[in-house]
PDB file of N, CA and C in Angstrom:
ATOM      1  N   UNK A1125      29.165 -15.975 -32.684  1.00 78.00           N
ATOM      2  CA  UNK A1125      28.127 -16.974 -32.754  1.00 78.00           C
ATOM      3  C   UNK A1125      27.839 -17.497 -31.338  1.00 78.00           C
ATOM      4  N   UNK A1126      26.461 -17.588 -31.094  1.00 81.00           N
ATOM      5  CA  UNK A1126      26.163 -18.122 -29.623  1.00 81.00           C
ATOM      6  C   UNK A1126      25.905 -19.786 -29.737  1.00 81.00           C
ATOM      7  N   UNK A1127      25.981 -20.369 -28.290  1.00 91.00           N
ATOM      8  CA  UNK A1127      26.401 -21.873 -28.596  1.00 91.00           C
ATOM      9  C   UNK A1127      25.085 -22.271 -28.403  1.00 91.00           C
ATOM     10  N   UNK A1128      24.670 -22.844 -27.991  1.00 91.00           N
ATOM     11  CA  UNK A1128      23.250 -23.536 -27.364  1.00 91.00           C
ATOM     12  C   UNK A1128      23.383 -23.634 -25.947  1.00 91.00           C
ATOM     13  N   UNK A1129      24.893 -23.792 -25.392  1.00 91.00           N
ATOM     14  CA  UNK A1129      24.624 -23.306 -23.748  1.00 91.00           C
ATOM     15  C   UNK A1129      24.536 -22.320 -23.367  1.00 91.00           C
ATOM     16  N   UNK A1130      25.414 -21.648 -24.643  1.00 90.00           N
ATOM     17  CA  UNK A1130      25.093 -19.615 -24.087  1.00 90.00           C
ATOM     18  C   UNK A1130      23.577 -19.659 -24.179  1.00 90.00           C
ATOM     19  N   UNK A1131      22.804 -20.058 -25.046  1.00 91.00           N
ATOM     20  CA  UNK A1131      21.518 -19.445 -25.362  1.00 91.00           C
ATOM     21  C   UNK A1131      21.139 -19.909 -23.862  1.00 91.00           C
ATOM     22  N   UNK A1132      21.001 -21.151 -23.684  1.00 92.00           N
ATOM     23  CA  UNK A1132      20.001 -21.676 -22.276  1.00 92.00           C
ATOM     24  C   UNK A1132      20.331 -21.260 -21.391  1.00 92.00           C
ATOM     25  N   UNK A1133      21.676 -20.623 -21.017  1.00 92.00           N
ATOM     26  CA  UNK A1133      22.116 -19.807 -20.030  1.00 92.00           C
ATOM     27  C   UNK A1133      21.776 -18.221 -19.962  1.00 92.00           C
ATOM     28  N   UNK A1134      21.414 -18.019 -21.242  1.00 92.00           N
ATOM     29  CA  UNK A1134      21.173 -16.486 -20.735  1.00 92.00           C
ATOM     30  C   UNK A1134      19.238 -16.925 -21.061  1.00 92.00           C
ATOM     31  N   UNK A1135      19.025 -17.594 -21.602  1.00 92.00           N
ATOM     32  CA  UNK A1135      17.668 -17.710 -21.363  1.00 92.00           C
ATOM     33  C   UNK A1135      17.017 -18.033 -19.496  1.00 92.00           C
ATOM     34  N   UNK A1136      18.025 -18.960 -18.586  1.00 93.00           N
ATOM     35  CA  UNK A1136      17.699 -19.298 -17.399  1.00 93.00           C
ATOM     36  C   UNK A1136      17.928 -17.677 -16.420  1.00 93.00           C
ATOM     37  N   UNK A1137      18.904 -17.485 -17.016  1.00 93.00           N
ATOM     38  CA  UNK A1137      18.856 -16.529 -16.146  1.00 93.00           C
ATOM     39  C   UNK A1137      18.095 -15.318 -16.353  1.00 93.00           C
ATOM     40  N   UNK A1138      17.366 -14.829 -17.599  1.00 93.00           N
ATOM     41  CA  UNK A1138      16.189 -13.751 -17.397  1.00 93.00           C
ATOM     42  C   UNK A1138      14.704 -14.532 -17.015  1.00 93.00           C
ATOM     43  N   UNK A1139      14.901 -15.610 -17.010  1.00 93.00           N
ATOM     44  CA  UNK A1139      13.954 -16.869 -16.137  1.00 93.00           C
ATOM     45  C   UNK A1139      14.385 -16.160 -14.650  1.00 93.00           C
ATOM     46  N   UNK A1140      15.556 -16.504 -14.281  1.00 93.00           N
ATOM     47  CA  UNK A1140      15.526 -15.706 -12.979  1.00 93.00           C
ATOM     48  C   UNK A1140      15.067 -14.621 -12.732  1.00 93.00           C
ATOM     49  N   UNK A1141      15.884 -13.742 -13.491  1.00 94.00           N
ATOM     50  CA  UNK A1141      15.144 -12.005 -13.254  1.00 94.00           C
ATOM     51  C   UNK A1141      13.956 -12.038 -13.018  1.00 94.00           C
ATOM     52  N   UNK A1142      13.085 -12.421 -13.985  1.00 94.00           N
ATOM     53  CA  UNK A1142      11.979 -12.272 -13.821  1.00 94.00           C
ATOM     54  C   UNK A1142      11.154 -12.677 -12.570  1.00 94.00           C
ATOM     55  N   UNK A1143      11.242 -13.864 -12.163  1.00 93.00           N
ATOM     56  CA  UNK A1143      11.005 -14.638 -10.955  1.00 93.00           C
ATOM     57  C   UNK A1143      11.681 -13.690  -9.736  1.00 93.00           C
ATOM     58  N   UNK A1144      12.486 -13.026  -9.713  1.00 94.00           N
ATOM     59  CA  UNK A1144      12.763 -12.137  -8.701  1.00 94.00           C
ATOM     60  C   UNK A1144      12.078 -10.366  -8.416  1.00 94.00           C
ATOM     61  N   UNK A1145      11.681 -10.416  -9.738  1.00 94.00           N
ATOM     62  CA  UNK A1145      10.887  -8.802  -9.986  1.00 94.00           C
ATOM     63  C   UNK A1145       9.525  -9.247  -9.608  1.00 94.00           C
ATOM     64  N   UNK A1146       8.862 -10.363  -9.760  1.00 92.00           N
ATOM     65  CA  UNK A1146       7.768 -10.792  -9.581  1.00 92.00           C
ATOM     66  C   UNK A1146       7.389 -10.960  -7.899  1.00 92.00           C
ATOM     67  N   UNK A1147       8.356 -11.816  -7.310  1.00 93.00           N
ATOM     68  CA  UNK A1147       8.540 -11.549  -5.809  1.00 93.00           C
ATOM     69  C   UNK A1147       8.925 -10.578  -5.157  1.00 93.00           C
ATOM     70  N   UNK A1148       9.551  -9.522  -6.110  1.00 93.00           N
ATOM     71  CA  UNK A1148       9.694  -7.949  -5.320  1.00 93.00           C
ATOM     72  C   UNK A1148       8.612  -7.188  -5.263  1.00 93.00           C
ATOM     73  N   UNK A1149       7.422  -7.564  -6.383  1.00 91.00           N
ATOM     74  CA  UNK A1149       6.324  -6.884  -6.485  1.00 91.00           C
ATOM     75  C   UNK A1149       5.658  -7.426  -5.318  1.00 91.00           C
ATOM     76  N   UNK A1150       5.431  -8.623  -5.335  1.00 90.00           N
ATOM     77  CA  UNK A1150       4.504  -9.220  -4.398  1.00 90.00           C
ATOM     78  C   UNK A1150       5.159  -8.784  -2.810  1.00 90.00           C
ATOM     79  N   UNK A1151       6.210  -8.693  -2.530  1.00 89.00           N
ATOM     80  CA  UNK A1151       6.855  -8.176  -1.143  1.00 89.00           C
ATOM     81  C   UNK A1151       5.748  -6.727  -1.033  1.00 89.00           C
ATOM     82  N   UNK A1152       5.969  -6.174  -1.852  1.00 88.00           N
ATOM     83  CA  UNK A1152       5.471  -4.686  -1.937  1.00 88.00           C
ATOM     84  C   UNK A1152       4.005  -4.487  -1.536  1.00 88.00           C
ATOM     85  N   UNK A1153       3.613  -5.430  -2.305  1.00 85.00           N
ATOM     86  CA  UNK A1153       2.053  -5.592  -2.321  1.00 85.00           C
ATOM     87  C   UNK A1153       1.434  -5.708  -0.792  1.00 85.00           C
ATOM     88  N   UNK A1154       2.464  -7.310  -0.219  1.00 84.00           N
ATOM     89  CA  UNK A1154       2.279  -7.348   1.781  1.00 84.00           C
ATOM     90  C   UNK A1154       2.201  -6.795   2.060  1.00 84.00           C
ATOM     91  N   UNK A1155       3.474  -5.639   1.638  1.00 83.00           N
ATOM     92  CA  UNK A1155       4.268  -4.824   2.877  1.00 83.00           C
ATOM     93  C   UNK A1155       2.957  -3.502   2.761  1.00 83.00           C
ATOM     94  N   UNK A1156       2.320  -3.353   1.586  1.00 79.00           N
ATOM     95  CA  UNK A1156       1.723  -2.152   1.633  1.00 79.00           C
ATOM     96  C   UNK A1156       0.156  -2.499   2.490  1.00 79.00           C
ATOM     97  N   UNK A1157      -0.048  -4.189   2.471  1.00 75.00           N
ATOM     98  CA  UNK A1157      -1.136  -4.491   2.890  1.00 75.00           C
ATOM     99  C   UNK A1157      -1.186  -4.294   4.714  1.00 75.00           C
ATOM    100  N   UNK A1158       0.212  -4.852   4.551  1.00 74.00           N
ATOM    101  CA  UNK A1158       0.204  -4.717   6.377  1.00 74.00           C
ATOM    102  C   UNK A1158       0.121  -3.108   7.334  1.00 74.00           C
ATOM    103  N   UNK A1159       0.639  -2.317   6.190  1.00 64.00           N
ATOM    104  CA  UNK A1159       0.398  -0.978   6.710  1.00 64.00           C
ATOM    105  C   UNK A1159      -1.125  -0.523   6.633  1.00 64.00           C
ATOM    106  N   UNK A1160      -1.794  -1.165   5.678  1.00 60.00           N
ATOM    107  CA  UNK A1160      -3.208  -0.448   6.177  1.00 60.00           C
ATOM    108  C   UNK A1160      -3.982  -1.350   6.976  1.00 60.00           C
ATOM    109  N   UNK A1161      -3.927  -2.408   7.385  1.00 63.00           N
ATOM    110  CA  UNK A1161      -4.184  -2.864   8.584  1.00 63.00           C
ATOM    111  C   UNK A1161      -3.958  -2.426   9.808  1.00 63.00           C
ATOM    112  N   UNK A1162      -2.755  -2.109   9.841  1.00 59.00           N
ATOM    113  CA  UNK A1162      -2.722  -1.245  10.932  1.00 59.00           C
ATOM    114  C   UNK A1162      -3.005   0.081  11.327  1.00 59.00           C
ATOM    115  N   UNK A1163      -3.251   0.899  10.321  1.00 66.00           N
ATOM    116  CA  UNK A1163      -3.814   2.452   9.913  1.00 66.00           C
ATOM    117  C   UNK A1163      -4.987   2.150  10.052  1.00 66.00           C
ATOM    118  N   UNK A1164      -5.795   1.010   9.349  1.00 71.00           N
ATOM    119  CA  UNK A1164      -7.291   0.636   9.470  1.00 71.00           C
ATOM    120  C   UNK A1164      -8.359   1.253  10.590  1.00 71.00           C
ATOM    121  N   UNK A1165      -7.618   0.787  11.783  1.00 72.00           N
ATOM    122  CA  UNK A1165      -8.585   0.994  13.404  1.00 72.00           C
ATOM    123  C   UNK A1165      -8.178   2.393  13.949  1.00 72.00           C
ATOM    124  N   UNK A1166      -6.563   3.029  13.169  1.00 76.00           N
ATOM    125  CA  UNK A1166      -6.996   4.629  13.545  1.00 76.00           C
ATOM    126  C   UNK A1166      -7.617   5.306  12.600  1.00 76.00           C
ATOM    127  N   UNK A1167      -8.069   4.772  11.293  1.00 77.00           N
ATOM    128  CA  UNK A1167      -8.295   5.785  10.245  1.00 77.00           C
ATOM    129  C   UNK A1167     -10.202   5.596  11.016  1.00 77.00           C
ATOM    130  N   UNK A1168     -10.728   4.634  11.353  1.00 80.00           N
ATOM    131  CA  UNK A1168     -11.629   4.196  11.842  1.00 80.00           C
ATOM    132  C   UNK A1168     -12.319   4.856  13.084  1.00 80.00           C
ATOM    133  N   UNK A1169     -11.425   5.032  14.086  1.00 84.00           N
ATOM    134  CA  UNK A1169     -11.593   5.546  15.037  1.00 84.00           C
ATOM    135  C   UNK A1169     -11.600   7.094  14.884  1.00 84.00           C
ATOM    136  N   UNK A1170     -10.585   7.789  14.293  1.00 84.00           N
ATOM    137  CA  UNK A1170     -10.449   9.246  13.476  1.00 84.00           C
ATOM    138  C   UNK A1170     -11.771   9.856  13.157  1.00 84.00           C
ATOM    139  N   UNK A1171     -12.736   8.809  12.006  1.00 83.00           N
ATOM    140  CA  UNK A1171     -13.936   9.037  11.511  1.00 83.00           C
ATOM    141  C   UNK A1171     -14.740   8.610  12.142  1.00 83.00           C
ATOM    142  N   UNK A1172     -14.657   7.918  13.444  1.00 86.00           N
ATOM    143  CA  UNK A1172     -15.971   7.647  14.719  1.00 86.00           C
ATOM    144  C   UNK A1172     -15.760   9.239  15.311  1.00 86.00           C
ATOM    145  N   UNK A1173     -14.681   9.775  16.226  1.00 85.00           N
ATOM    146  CA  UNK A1173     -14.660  10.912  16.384  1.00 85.00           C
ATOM    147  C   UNK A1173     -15.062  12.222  15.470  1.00 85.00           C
ATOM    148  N   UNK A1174     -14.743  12.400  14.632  1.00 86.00           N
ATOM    149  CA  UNK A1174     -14.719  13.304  13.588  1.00 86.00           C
ATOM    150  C   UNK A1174     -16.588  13.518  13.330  1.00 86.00           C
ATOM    151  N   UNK A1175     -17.126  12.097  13.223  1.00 84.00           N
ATOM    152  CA  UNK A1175     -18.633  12.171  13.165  1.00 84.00           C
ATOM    153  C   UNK A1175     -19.353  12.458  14.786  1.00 84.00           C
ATOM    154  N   UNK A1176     -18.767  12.384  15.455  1.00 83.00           N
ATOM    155  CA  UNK A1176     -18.960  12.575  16.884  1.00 83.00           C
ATOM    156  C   UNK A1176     -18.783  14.247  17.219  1.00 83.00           C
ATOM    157  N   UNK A1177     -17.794  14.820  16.721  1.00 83.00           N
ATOM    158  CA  UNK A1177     -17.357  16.626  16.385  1.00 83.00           C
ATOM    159  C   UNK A1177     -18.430  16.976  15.961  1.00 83.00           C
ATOM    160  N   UNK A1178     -19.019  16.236  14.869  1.00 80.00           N
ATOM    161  CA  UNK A1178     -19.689  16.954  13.999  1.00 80.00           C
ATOM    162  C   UNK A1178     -21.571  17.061  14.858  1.00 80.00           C
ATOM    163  N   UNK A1179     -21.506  16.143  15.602  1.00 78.00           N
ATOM    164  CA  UNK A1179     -23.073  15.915  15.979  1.00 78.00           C
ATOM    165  C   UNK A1179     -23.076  17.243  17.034  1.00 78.00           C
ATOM    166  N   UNK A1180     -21.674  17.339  17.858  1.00 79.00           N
ATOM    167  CA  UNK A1180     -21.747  18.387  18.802  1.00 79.00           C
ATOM    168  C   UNK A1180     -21.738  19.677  18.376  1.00 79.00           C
ATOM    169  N   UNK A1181     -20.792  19.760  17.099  1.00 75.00           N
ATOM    170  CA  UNK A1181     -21.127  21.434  16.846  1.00 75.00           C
ATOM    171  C   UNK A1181     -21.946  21.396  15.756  1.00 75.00           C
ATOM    172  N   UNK A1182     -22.977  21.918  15.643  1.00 63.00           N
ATOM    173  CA  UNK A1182     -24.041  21.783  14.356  1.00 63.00           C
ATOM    174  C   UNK A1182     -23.745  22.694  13.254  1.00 63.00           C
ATOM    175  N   UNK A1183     -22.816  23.842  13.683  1.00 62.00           N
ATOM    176  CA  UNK A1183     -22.272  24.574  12.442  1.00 62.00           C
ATOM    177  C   UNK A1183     -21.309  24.366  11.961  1.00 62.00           C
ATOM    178  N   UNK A1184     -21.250  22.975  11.102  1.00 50.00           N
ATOM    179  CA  UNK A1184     -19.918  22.142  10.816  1.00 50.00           C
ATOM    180  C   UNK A1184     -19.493  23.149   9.785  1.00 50.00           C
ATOM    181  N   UNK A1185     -20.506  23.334   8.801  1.00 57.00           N
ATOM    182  CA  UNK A1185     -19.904  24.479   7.776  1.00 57.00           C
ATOM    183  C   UNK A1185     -18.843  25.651   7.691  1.00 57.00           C
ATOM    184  N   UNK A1186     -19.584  26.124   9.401  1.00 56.00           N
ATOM    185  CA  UNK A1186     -18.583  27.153   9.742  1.00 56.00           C
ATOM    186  C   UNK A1186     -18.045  27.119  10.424  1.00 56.00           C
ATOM    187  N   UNK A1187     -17.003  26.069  10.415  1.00 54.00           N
ATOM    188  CA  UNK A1187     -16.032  25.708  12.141  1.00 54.00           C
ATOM    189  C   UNK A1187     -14.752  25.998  11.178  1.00 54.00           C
ATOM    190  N   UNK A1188     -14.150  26.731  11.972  1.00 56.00           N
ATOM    191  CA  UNK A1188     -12.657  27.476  11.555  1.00 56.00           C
ATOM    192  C   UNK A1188     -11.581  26.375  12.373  1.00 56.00           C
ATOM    193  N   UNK A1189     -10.284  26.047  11.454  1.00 58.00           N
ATOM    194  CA  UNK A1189      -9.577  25.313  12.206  1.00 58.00           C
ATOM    195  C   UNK A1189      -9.188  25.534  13.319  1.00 58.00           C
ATOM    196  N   UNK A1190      -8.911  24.862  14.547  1.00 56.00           N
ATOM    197  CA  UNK A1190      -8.699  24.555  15.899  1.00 56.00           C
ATOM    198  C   UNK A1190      -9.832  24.957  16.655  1.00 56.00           C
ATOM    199  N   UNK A1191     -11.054  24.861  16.244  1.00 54.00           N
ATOM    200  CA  UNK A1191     -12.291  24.751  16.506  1.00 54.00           C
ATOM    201  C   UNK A1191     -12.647  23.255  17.332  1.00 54.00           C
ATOM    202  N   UNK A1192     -11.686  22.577  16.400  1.00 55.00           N
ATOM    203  CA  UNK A1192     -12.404  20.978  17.251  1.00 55.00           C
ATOM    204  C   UNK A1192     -10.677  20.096  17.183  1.00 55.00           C
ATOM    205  N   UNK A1193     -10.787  18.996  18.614  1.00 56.00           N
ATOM    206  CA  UNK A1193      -9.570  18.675  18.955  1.00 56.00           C
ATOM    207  C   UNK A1193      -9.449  17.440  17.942  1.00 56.00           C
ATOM    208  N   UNK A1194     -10.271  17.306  16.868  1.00 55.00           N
ATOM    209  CA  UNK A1194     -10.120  15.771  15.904  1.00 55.00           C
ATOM    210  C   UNK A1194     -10.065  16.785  14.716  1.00 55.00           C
ATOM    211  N   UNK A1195     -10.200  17.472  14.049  1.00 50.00           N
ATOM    212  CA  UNK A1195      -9.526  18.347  12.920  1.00 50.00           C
ATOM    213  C   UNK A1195      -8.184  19.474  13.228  1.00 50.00           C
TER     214      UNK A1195
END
């Protein structure tokens, strides 16, 4: 038989769990935000060049890899 402190005790503590899975998600969420911030201005710059490749060789269709120094 459970007492009424067992109950509130195992009730506080999946109160905890939870409150800790919730802040592990949200860590995750930063941590994944801060990486594309910083990927942001090369993924950016990548596709300023890449459209810049493309204006110079006009046979984008048929450019074989190591054709251009941004692909």
């Amino acid at each position: 038989m459970i007492t009424e402190h067992q109950e509130v005790a195992r009730y506080q503590v999946a109160e905890k769990v939870r409150q800790a899975e919730i802040q592990a998600r949200r860590r995750q969420v930063r941590e994944s935000l801060k990486v594309d911030q910083v990927s942001a201005p090369r993924h950016t710059l990548a596709t300023a060049l890449r459209r810049l490749a493309d204006r110079l060789e006009p046979q984008a269709h048929a450019r074989r890899p190591g054709l251009s120094v941004v692909r």
